[in-house]
Amino acid sequence: MSTTTTQSSEAKTTTRELALSVQNLTTSFRSDRGLVTAVSNVSFDLFKGEALGLVGESGCGKSVTSKSLMRLLPEHVTRYGSDSKVMLGSDNVMKYSNREMRKIRGNRIAMIFQEPMTALNPVFTIGWQLDEALRHHTKLNRADRRKRVVELLDMVEIPNPDKRYGEYPHQLSGGMRQRVVIAMALACEPEILIADEPTTALDVTIQAQILRLMNDLRERTGTAILLITHDLGVVAQTCDRVVVMYAGQVVEQASVGDLFHNPSHPYTRALLQSIPRSGKKEKGKRLATIDGIVPSLLDMPKACRFAERCDCRQPQCDVEMPELVNFSGDRSVRCHFPVHK
Amino acid sequence: MSFVEVNNLVKHFPIRGGILNRVIAQVQAVSDVSLRIEKGETLGVIGESGCGKSTLGKTMIRLIEPTSGDVRFDGVEITGLSHAELMPIRQRMQFIFQDPYSSLNPRMTAQQMLAEVIRFHDVVPAKETDKYIEELLETVQLRKDSKNRYPHEFSGGQRQRLNIARALAVKPDFIIADEPVSALDVSVQAQILNLLMDLREKFGLTIMFISHDLKVVEHFCDRMVVMYLGTIVERLSCDDIYNQAQHPYTKALLKSNPINDPDDRETLYILEGEVPSPSNPPPGCPFVTRCDIAEERCKSERPPLVQLGDEHQIACWAVTHPANASTSSDAL
């Protein structure tokens, strides 16, 4: 299947510039029980200055996708598909050597990890850790680097950045640590920022601070953000487009408005309906659920992977795997019987 | 009299240090909390991490001994009871823990786990235990043949069902559920919430539901209390929280909760600053350091919980004081 590029009705989409293009990404792991394919044929484009949401439930392959892009998975057990491409400009990152990879990690593509508690090294000061990317990727001298680090800390709104420079991670609160992690990711002004559940471990008030910070940075620097999350509320508030994953595949891709107001894939619809809604008339009502469980990676159905749990299942769904079909503009759906309104 | 009454409950944890290992400070996890839960009611307790909501729950059933204050359950004061006296009451109040991964013993099958509780509290005669366990599994919608499985063979949602079965095994009237769905995916979360709603109706359970998720609390609970730094700052009905909420902290929570509507991107409300340390809370209102309507008085005097409406109480000088000076004697 091909990726959706520019053919949209919206004016702004015709001028958008590609930052990263993922084509047919397939990631498998060697295991005792054979090759396990965690991500199959995932394709999507990320444009400059946009925030793309990658959503799905635990185990659907969103984190494996993001780590594949950065090639952070353990090499001796990971196999990528032969036609898998991750295009950064005109280069296929999948073909890069480790040395070439190190040049772009933290420089052109940066990543924010989920756990602010474990993403920082407890035995180095935060200043030293922030300085690391600058030491490797820039030619700045020591004094300039220090100035830049303080500037970064100030940018992520950490009070007294000069004093914080010499402090250790345990001296900061969870929200501040996540801000340090963001500052670290932004040290070299990357073109692409991959944020893997950046706010999941944080309280809502701190989450709001972090989301605003990421939005501001995107507007100011034009960094493209790939936001991986299971929280649809966060997606609704921050993303331009959304990719929905289920059992290692992309099942729907759409602009955020289309996805929330007019979901096409039965899985997307079910997911949106299972969130408790505000308001008196919804109160205490039973929530819509998705029956059954996600199929095991070792035993994926050959046909539609969602068929087992789908409420619009037809005979065809058990026989044939639906393709990801591009409908209009930004919308693609992997379903034999998508819902249209 | 209410079914569950908590009066001026306080829990301080000592911090020890120095060469003599003396108590050098206190973490004031729960400071002076009073609340009532009526029979059949579901009360939500909401607040951010570290606000003392879990400690409150655990102290209420004496999994943690309170520093002072008392808890009455169905008319009986349980804070002074001996271990033996407490046991029959413990049977009526059960706890569902947050993490379905660490709250089950990995070396016991579902059957062994449930049988242990049933035997200990002598719920049914020994020869009926097997049948009772099968009934229980059915109640929480687990297959009967899953009773011989170990926790690692269950998914997260199934484990939480097992946790619920364990709590229900002793036929309790009152359940404290500490973040029972926060470790689960939304679709599984919906299943567990539906199950809890069904069980609540079937057994007439009274539930205290501890959570940080406003959407879930609004949907599931009748009333809620909002906690901040170990104290209750507002208590209100869950019917119309968006219009009712008046405490600046509750409002901030509501506004920083991302809603599922991409067209309504009214910039997320940003609450500045960080929560003060619970070992050194401000002398006045606990929220004063982050409040945008704070007055001079808020810095020095702790606001009492004042009745605003039938089901509405609030602890905020700026809301209660300027409007009416007479109601402060209604403090709970």
XYZ file of C-alpha atoms in Angstrom:
673
model
C 0.000 0.000 0.000
C 1.138 3.493 -0.592
C 1.377 6.301 1.854
C -0.895 9.256 1.705
C 0.855 12.397 0.691
C -0.561 15.536 -0.770
C -3.952 15.404 -2.400
C -5.968 17.017 0.287
C -8.791 19.470 0.127
C -7.218 21.693 2.708
C -5.017 24.438 1.393
C -2.335 24.183 4.015
C -1.730 20.524 3.292
C -0.628 21.171 -0.270
C 2.371 23.123 0.894
C 3.487 20.870 3.678
C 6.948 19.474 3.623
C 7.840 15.916 4.476
C 9.964 15.441 7.597
C 9.934 11.688 7.903
C 8.315 8.990 5.822
C 7.825 5.501 7.169
C 7.187 2.913 4.484
C 6.191 -0.691 5.056
C 7.882 -0.910 8.419
C 7.856 -4.487 9.635
C 9.609 -5.362 12.875
C 9.979 -8.936 14.101
C 11.693 -10.464 17.081
C 13.388 -13.817 17.319
C 11.914 -15.839 20.150
C 11.866 -19.385 21.437
C 8.630 -19.952 19.636
C 9.717 -18.562 16.303
C 9.684 -15.153 14.710
C 7.162 -12.810 16.331
C 6.045 -9.908 14.197
C 5.169 -6.989 16.445
C 4.712 -4.375 13.734
C 3.617 -5.241 10.217
C 3.649 -3.005 7.188
C 3.227 0.264 9.002
C 3.379 3.314 6.772
C 2.819 6.942 7.601
C 4.211 10.358 6.805
C 5.228 13.015 9.261
C 5.267 16.592 7.992
C 7.279 19.517 9.218
C 5.685 21.453 12.053
C 2.851 19.013 12.599
C 1.957 16.814 15.543
C 1.006 13.318 14.535
C -0.646 11.112 17.133
C 0.044 7.393 17.203
C -2.624 5.753 19.341
C -3.597 2.257 20.341
C -3.868 0.037 23.377
C -1.012 -1.711 25.162
C 0.707 -4.245 22.990
C -0.468 -2.835 19.666
C 3.073 -2.014 18.580
C 3.236 1.736 19.031
C 6.389 1.734 21.113
C 8.069 -0.862 18.897
C 7.288 1.393 15.939
C 8.902 4.389 17.589
C 11.950 2.450 18.717
C 12.314 0.991 15.227
C 12.490 4.495 13.797
C 15.391 5.256 16.104
C 16.777 1.730 15.679
C 16.887 1.370 19.444
C 15.783 -2.252 19.582
C 18.313 -4.931 20.538
C 19.969 -5.851 17.256
C 20.649 -9.511 17.847
C 16.948 -10.383 18.163
C 15.339 -7.797 15.894
C 14.628 -8.285 12.197
C 13.270 -5.550 9.974
C 11.343 -6.293 6.783
C 13.436 -6.215 3.609
C 11.273 -3.480 2.069
C 10.999 -1.454 5.291
C 12.087 2.112 4.767
C 12.358 5.075 7.088
C 13.094 8.047 4.877
C 14.728 11.047 6.493
C 15.067 13.473 3.619
C 16.408 11.360 0.764
C 18.176 8.858 3.009
C 16.850 5.540 4.190
C 17.727 5.385 7.883
C 17.240 1.623 7.864
C 20.396 1.320 5.774
C 22.502 3.436 8.117
C 25.428 1.967 10.005
C 25.527 2.309 13.774
C 28.021 5.129 13.447
C 25.757 7.024 11.049
C 22.802 6.302 13.317
C 24.592 7.863 16.285
C 25.035 11.028 14.271
C 21.330 11.550 13.835
C 20.061 10.290 17.198
C 19.622 13.234 19.522
C 20.635 15.517 16.663
C 18.100 15.270 13.847
C 15.699 12.871 15.549
C 15.253 13.009 19.296
C 13.140 10.973 21.628
C 11.318 11.535 24.908
C 10.687 8.420 26.909
C 7.755 7.561 29.095
C 9.363 7.263 32.509
C 10.899 10.518 33.695
C 12.170 8.611 36.723
C 14.311 6.171 34.756
C 15.237 8.172 31.658
C 17.828 10.194 33.560
C 21.091 8.843 34.918
C 21.004 9.212 38.721
C 24.777 9.619 39.140
C 25.315 12.592 36.828
C 24.078 16.136 37.259
C 21.333 17.232 34.937
C 23.660 19.853 33.502
C 26.169 17.185 32.514
C 23.452 15.069 30.944
C 22.059 17.987 28.977
C 25.546 18.867 27.837
C 26.131 15.387 26.444
C 24.194 15.879 23.208
C 25.926 19.219 22.636
C 29.369 17.682 23.239
C 28.731 15.018 20.644
C 26.879 16.926 17.999
C 28.149 20.508 18.097
C 31.484 22.291 17.994
C 30.610 24.722 20.782
C 33.215 25.302 23.475
C 32.608 24.595 27.121
C 31.422 28.057 28.110
C 29.035 28.309 25.157
C 27.653 24.872 25.887
C 26.963 25.808 29.457
C 25.194 28.940 28.306
C 23.105 26.866 25.924
C 22.181 24.339 28.648
C 21.012 27.089 30.973
C 19.045 28.548 28.081
C 17.417 25.161 27.493
C 16.471 24.770 31.131
C 15.011 28.236 31.056
C 13.082 27.392 27.884
C 11.368 24.447 29.582
C 10.519 26.776 32.448
C 12.689 25.346 35.164
C 13.150 27.992 37.847
C 16.733 28.998 38.751
C 18.339 27.188 35.794
C 21.821 28.261 36.862
C 21.425 26.549 40.207
C 19.665 23.504 38.764
C 22.569 22.888 36.391
C 24.557 21.240 39.145
C 21.726 19.266 40.693
C 21.029 15.555 40.426
C 17.795 14.013 39.111
C 16.582 12.953 42.577
C 16.484 16.593 43.619
C 13.783 17.345 41.048
C 10.085 16.499 41.044
C 8.529 14.229 38.416
C 7.241 17.093 36.309
C 10.606 18.860 36.409
C 12.437 15.684 35.432
C 10.182 15.262 32.431
C 10.938 18.860 31.493
C 14.645 18.111 31.730
C 14.143 15.102 29.457
C 12.351 17.355 26.973
C 15.120 19.947 27.185
C 17.622 17.185 26.504
C 15.688 16.060 23.438
C 15.588 19.615 22.152
C 19.233 20.448 22.799
C 20.241 20.188 19.139
C 16.956 21.505 17.745
C 15.916 18.232 16.117
C 13.746 18.135 13.019
C 11.749 15.329 14.530
C 10.733 14.700 18.091
C 9.375 11.295 19.014
C 7.489 11.449 22.316
C 6.573 8.032 23.680
C 3.827 8.524 26.275
C 5.483 11.704 27.565
C 2.785 12.497 30.113
C 1.419 9.112 31.111
C 3.270 8.978 34.417
C 2.332 12.547 35.357
C -0.615 14.190 37.086
C -3.133 16.103 34.977
C -2.001 19.541 36.083
C 1.616 18.689 35.247
C 0.494 16.985 32.032
C -1.154 20.223 30.947
C 2.128 22.089 31.529
C 4.127 19.579 29.491
C 1.626 19.525 26.616
C 1.628 23.298 26.410
C 5.404 23.304 26.417
C 5.536 20.848 23.522
C 2.978 22.872 21.579
C 4.922 26.109 22.095
C 8.135 24.498 20.928
C 6.510 23.138 17.822
C 5.186 26.536 16.902
C 8.484 28.234 17.592
C 10.950 25.801 16.041
C 8.820 23.945 13.490
C 9.828 20.576 14.915
C 7.624 17.717 13.758
C 6.260 15.713 16.698
C 5.269 12.074 16.702
C 3.203 11.715 19.859
C 2.658 8.157 21.000
C -0.096 7.787 23.547
C -3.079 5.743 24.612
C -4.881 8.813 25.934
C -7.343 10.026 23.321
C -7.955 13.228 25.279
C -4.312 14.197 24.853
C -4.541 13.469 21.124
C -7.678 15.583 20.760
C -5.972 18.505 22.441
C -2.601 18.446 20.709
C -2.454 16.541 17.398
C -3.191 17.507 13.797
C -3.474 14.008 12.419
C -3.842 10.598 14.031
C -2.701 7.084 13.188
C -4.607 4.318 14.992
C -2.853 1.003 15.461
C -4.316 -2.376 16.326
C -2.397 -5.639 16.684
C 0.679 -4.302 14.893
C -1.117 -2.723 11.954
C -2.359 0.721 11.069
C -6.160 0.446 10.980
C -7.072 4.062 10.454
C -5.386 7.320 9.651
C -7.210 10.639 9.591
C -7.135 14.266 10.584
C -7.950 14.710 14.240
C -11.354 16.270 13.522
C -12.444 13.486 11.192
C -11.257 10.824 13.551
C -13.143 12.100 16.558
C -16.319 13.217 14.832
C -16.561 10.593 12.204
C -14.495 7.495 12.954
C -14.518 5.009 10.088
C -12.950 1.872 11.454
C -15.089 -0.129 13.903
C -12.138 -0.330 16.283
C -11.659 3.434 16.383
C -15.364 3.869 16.975
C -15.415 1.324 19.793
C -12.353 2.894 21.378
C -13.921 6.345 21.390
C -17.175 5.023 22.797
C -15.522 3.243 25.696
C -14.320 6.501 27.251
C -16.625 7.855 29.960
C -18.219 11.067 28.739
C -19.142 14.104 30.689
C -22.701 15.231 31.237
C -25.771 14.305 33.193
C -27.509 12.036 30.735
C -24.487 9.785 30.340
C -24.033 9.340 34.056
C -24.081 5.848 35.500
C -24.867 4.300 32.121
C -23.043 1.190 31.048
C -20.026 1.989 28.929
C -19.583 0.510 25.489
C -16.938 -2.195 25.580
C -15.007 -4.222 23.044
C -15.632 -7.910 23.613
C -12.847 -10.434 23.448
C -9.127 -9.822 23.574
C -6.366 -8.785 21.190
C -5.139 -11.804 19.176
C -1.785 -13.215 20.214
C 1.244 -12.115 18.211
C 2.189 -15.764 17.811
C -1.129 -16.621 16.293
C -2.333 -13.713 14.196
C -5.387 -14.308 12.047
C -4.621 -14.279 8.319
C -7.714 -12.195 7.664
C -8.850 -9.053 9.466
C -7.196 -8.917 12.866
C -10.094 -7.145 14.483
C -12.820 -9.422 13.055
C -13.098 -11.525 16.257
C -14.167 -8.499 18.270
C -15.935 -6.461 15.610
C -19.637 -5.744 15.781
C -19.992 -5.292 12.013
C -18.250 -8.546 11.118
C -19.205 -10.102 7.772
C -18.162 -13.427 6.228
C -15.556 -11.693 4.094
C -13.770 -10.424 7.195
C -12.776 -13.954 8.209
C -11.321 -14.759 4.820
C -9.481 -11.793 3.496
C -7.119 -9.285 5.047
C -8.380 -5.769 4.260
C -5.878 -3.368 2.720
C -5.245 0.092 4.079
C -7.249 2.097 1.544
C -6.899 5.811 1.060
C -10.318 7.429 0.823
C -10.029 11.144 0.693
C -7.325 13.521 1.696
C -5.751 12.343 4.894
C -8.054 9.465 5.564
C -7.065 5.834 5.151
C -8.925 2.880 6.621
C -8.158 -0.807 6.841
C -11.628 -2.332 6.773
C -13.837 -4.143 4.259
C -16.899 -2.323 5.507
C -15.862 1.079 6.790
C -18.496 3.347 8.232
C -19.194 6.496 6.264
C -21.281 9.389 7.243
C -25.987 8.285 61.455
C -24.055 7.624 58.295
C -22.866 4.194 57.267
C -19.240 5.209 57.300
C -18.075 8.208 59.297
C -14.580 9.542 59.418
C -13.890 12.212 62.015
C -10.760 14.344 62.072
C -8.587 11.543 60.786
C -4.879 12.286 60.877
C -1.991 10.183 59.664
C 1.568 11.380 60.032
C 4.511 9.287 58.954
C 7.721 10.005 60.839
C 10.918 10.814 58.966
C 13.906 9.541 60.915
C 17.447 10.717 60.597
C 20.651 11.699 62.358
C 22.914 9.312 64.228
C 20.338 8.554 66.910
C 17.695 7.886 64.295
C 15.300 10.235 65.982
C 12.175 11.582 64.372
C 13.263 14.748 62.628
C 10.078 15.565 60.724
C 6.610 14.311 59.924
C 5.061 13.644 56.549
C 1.515 14.828 57.025
C -0.109 12.386 54.618
C -3.639 12.886 55.914
C -4.354 15.900 58.051
C -7.726 16.327 59.667
C -10.044 14.633 57.196
C -13.718 14.198 58.016
C -16.211 12.595 55.696
C -19.473 10.662 55.613
C -20.535 7.899 53.287
C -24.198 6.892 53.231
C -25.350 3.327 52.719
C -25.441 2.437 49.020
C -23.580 5.556 48.013
C -20.491 5.682 45.829
C -18.067 8.345 46.937
C -15.227 9.333 44.672
C -11.964 10.554 46.170
C -9.949 12.513 43.683
C -6.564 14.155 43.838
C -3.071 14.076 42.400
C -0.334 11.692 43.402
C 0.866 12.275 46.922
C -2.283 14.034 48.100
C -2.967 11.289 50.622
C -5.965 9.611 48.994
C -4.561 6.080 49.199
C -3.344 6.608 52.748
C -6.819 7.808 53.672
C -8.341 4.614 52.237
C -5.874 2.340 53.971
C -6.195 4.163 57.283
C -9.972 3.882 57.125
C -9.853 0.093 57.278
C -6.823 0.146 59.548
C -4.357 -1.354 57.136
C -2.439 1.664 58.422
C -3.013 2.784 62.014
C -4.209 6.388 62.222
C -2.250 8.927 64.258
C -5.485 10.376 65.645
C -9.142 10.731 64.803
C -11.761 8.033 64.549
C -13.570 5.952 61.983
C -17.071 4.623 62.551
C -18.383 1.814 60.451
C -22.105 1.091 60.732
C -22.166 2.686 64.168
C -19.118 0.898 65.567
C -15.977 2.822 66.246
C -13.222 0.730 64.769
C -10.171 2.776 65.647
C -9.965 1.413 69.211
C -10.769 -2.224 68.465
C -8.345 -5.077 69.103
C -7.267 -7.304 66.265
C -9.761 -10.015 67.245
C -12.611 -7.550 67.556
C -11.734 -6.022 64.224
C -11.847 -9.266 62.225
C -15.631 -9.657 61.895
C -15.812 -6.023 60.792
C -12.943 -6.389 58.360
C -15.003 -9.033 56.643
C -17.610 -6.394 55.853
C -15.112 -3.917 54.442
C -12.814 -4.915 51.627
C -10.096 -3.263 49.629
C -9.378 -3.523 45.899
C -5.812 -2.579 45.129
C -4.526 -0.535 42.272
C -1.990 -2.701 40.572
C -3.439 -5.961 39.253
C 0.105 -7.155 38.602
C 1.539 -6.943 42.091
C -1.510 -7.464 44.278
C -1.957 -11.160 43.509
C 0.319 -13.850 44.893
C 2.136 -15.305 41.870
C 2.436 -18.723 43.497
C -1.229 -19.295 44.196
C -3.882 -20.329 41.713
C -7.149 -18.414 41.589
C -8.761 -21.299 43.447
C -6.197 -21.318 46.291
C -6.302 -17.581 46.606
C -10.078 -17.424 46.927
C -10.271 -20.516 49.128
C -7.836 -18.950 51.600
C -10.044 -15.915 52.132
C -13.213 -18.001 52.303
C -11.731 -20.391 54.856
C -10.242 -17.653 56.979
C -13.500 -15.792 57.331
C -15.545 -19.002 57.326
C -17.890 -17.684 54.674
C -19.357 -21.003 53.543
C -19.040 -24.590 54.873
C -15.872 -26.337 53.686
C -17.592 -28.712 51.326
C -19.364 -25.926 49.502
C -16.187 -23.935 48.914
C -15.581 -25.223 45.394
C -19.078 -24.435 44.274
C -18.897 -20.987 45.859
C -15.637 -20.220 44.076
C -17.182 -21.152 40.749
C -20.100 -18.851 41.491
C -17.721 -16.057 42.348
C -15.771 -16.446 39.135
C -19.005 -16.368 37.242
C -20.053 -13.208 39.069
C -16.962 -11.412 37.849
C -17.355 -12.940 34.394
C -14.331 -15.204 34.451
C -14.584 -18.711 33.054
C -15.076 -21.452 35.651
C -12.114 -23.416 34.377
C -9.808 -20.479 35.029
C -9.739 -21.346 38.718
C -6.662 -23.511 38.291
C -4.672 -20.803 36.592
C -1.911 -18.705 38.116
C -1.940 -14.889 38.000
C 0.575 -14.704 35.138
C -1.856 -16.611 32.951
C -4.420 -13.841 33.218
C -4.454 -10.514 31.368
C -4.510 -7.233 33.305
C -8.295 -6.921 33.074
C -8.799 -10.524 34.133
C -6.483 -10.060 37.090
C -8.495 -7.072 38.201
C -11.637 -9.234 37.935
C -9.912 -11.770 40.160
C -9.072 -9.016 42.629
C -12.717 -8.020 42.656
C -13.758 -11.653 43.169
C -11.414 -11.867 46.126
C -12.918 -8.746 47.661
C -16.459 -10.022 47.067
C -15.720 -13.507 48.422
C -16.395 -12.458 52.010
C -19.697 -10.766 51.145
C -18.718 -7.221 52.149
C -21.046 -4.197 52.372
C -18.330 -1.637 51.896
C -15.549 -1.654 49.337
C -12.658 0.739 49.041
C -11.354 0.600 45.484
C -7.977 2.270 45.124
C -7.483 3.236 41.469
C -8.941 -0.071 40.267
C -8.871 0.865 36.591
C -5.932 3.224 36.172
C -3.491 0.514 35.084
C -5.841 -0.698 32.347
C -6.454 0.240 28.721
C -9.618 2.224 28.001
C -11.565 -0.659 26.487
C -10.699 -2.912 29.437
C -11.324 -0.051 31.840
C -14.849 0.206 30.446
C -15.414 -3.515 31.050
C -14.265 -3.314 34.666
C -16.332 -0.183 35.346
C -19.410 -1.902 33.907
C -18.742 -4.905 36.103
C -18.392 -2.730 39.204
C -21.645 -0.946 38.343
C -23.452 -4.289 37.963
C -22.072 -5.622 41.227
C -22.868 -2.416 43.062
C -26.490 -2.840 42.062
C -26.661 -6.583 42.647
C -25.157 -6.563 46.130
C -26.131 -3.051 47.210
C -22.499 -2.154 47.796
C -21.273 1.070 49.308
C -18.093 2.071 47.514
C -15.309 4.518 48.108
C -13.645 4.956 44.757
C -10.175 6.461 44.831
C -8.996 7.803 41.501
C -7.132 10.569 39.751
C -9.304 10.332 36.640
C -12.100 12.890 36.668
C -13.932 11.354 33.723
C -14.173 8.019 35.489
C -15.212 9.507 38.822
C -17.834 11.699 37.214
C -19.300 8.706 35.431
C -19.166 6.191 38.249
C -19.710 8.082 41.511
C -22.609 9.856 43.220
C -20.501 12.333 45.089
C -16.867 13.182 45.259
C -14.348 14.774 47.543
C -11.322 16.559 46.173
C -8.139 16.165 48.191
C -5.088 18.363 48.160
C -2.039 17.891 50.339
C -3.799 15.657 52.856
C -6.971 17.680 53.287
C -10.369 17.801 51.650
C -10.778 21.055 49.771
C -14.194 20.466 48.237
C -17.012 17.978 48.389
C -19.684 17.990 45.717
C -22.261 15.967 43.843
C -21.030 14.350 40.626
C -24.134 15.395 38.700
C -22.873 18.635 37.358
C -19.315 19.132 38.462
C -18.355 21.500 35.671
C -20.877 24.107 36.780
C -20.796 23.391 40.479
C -17.122 23.300 41.268
C -15.980 26.458 43.000
C -12.693 25.686 44.665
C -9.843 27.038 42.526
C -8.056 23.681 42.737
C -11.090 21.693 41.599
C -11.576 24.134 38.758
C -7.935 23.809 37.758
C -8.234 20.019 37.761
C -11.306 20.177 35.567
C -9.690 22.551 33.130
C -6.409 20.696 32.831
C -8.163 17.449 32.040
C -7.891 17.039 28.251
C -11.317 16.566 26.708
C -12.043 14.376 23.733
C -13.064 17.110 21.375
C -10.493 18.419 18.922
C -12.673 21.449 18.137
C -12.708 22.534 21.731
C -9.080 23.367 22.210
C -9.582 26.086 24.677
C -6.008 26.184 25.806
C -5.413 23.759 28.612
C -5.436 25.586 31.903
C -2.027 25.736 33.399
C -1.635 25.514 37.111
C 1.681 27.103 37.924
C 4.073 25.816 40.485
C 4.453 22.537 42.268
C 2.711 20.896 45.193
C 4.377 21.911 48.487
C 6.117 19.174 50.421
C 3.748 17.281 52.746
C 6.431 17.355 55.436
C 6.324 21.127 55.464
C 2.881 22.294 54.331
C 2.026 25.998 54.335
C 0.425 27.139 57.610
C -2.691 28.519 55.948
C -4.540 27.087 52.990
C -2.534 24.192 51.474
C -3.280 25.460 47.971
C -2.137 29.032 48.599
C 1.164 28.644 46.728
C -0.565 27.923 43.410
C -3.858 29.756 43.816
C -4.661 32.744 41.641
C -7.378 34.173 43.896
C -5.467 33.847 47.150
C -5.968 36.578 49.738
C -3.821 37.709 52.631
C -5.796 35.578 55.060
C -5.160 32.386 53.052
C -1.481 32.501 53.943
C -1.961 32.343 57.677
C -5.298 30.696 58.469
C -6.429 27.305 57.292
C -9.921 27.579 55.779
C -12.553 25.277 57.342
C -14.834 23.078 55.254
C -17.996 25.151 54.914
C -21.439 24.105 53.742
C -22.386 25.859 50.499
C -25.410 23.888 49.364
C -27.099 20.608 50.277
C -24.340 18.447 48.971
C -21.650 20.993 48.544
C -18.857 21.831 50.939
C -15.793 23.877 50.296
C -12.672 24.979 52.131
C -11.692 28.288 50.606
C -11.600 31.720 52.183
C -11.908 33.527 48.884
C -15.130 31.707 47.987
C -16.835 31.556 51.371
C -15.568 34.548 53.251
C -16.328 37.622 51.137
C -19.804 36.438 50.172
C -21.075 35.453 53.613
C -19.437 35.662 56.988
C -22.044 33.711 58.947
C -21.740 30.189 57.527
C -18.326 29.356 58.898
C -19.870 27.760 61.977
C -21.335 24.988 59.809
C -17.892 23.560 59.392
C -18.007 19.824 59.407
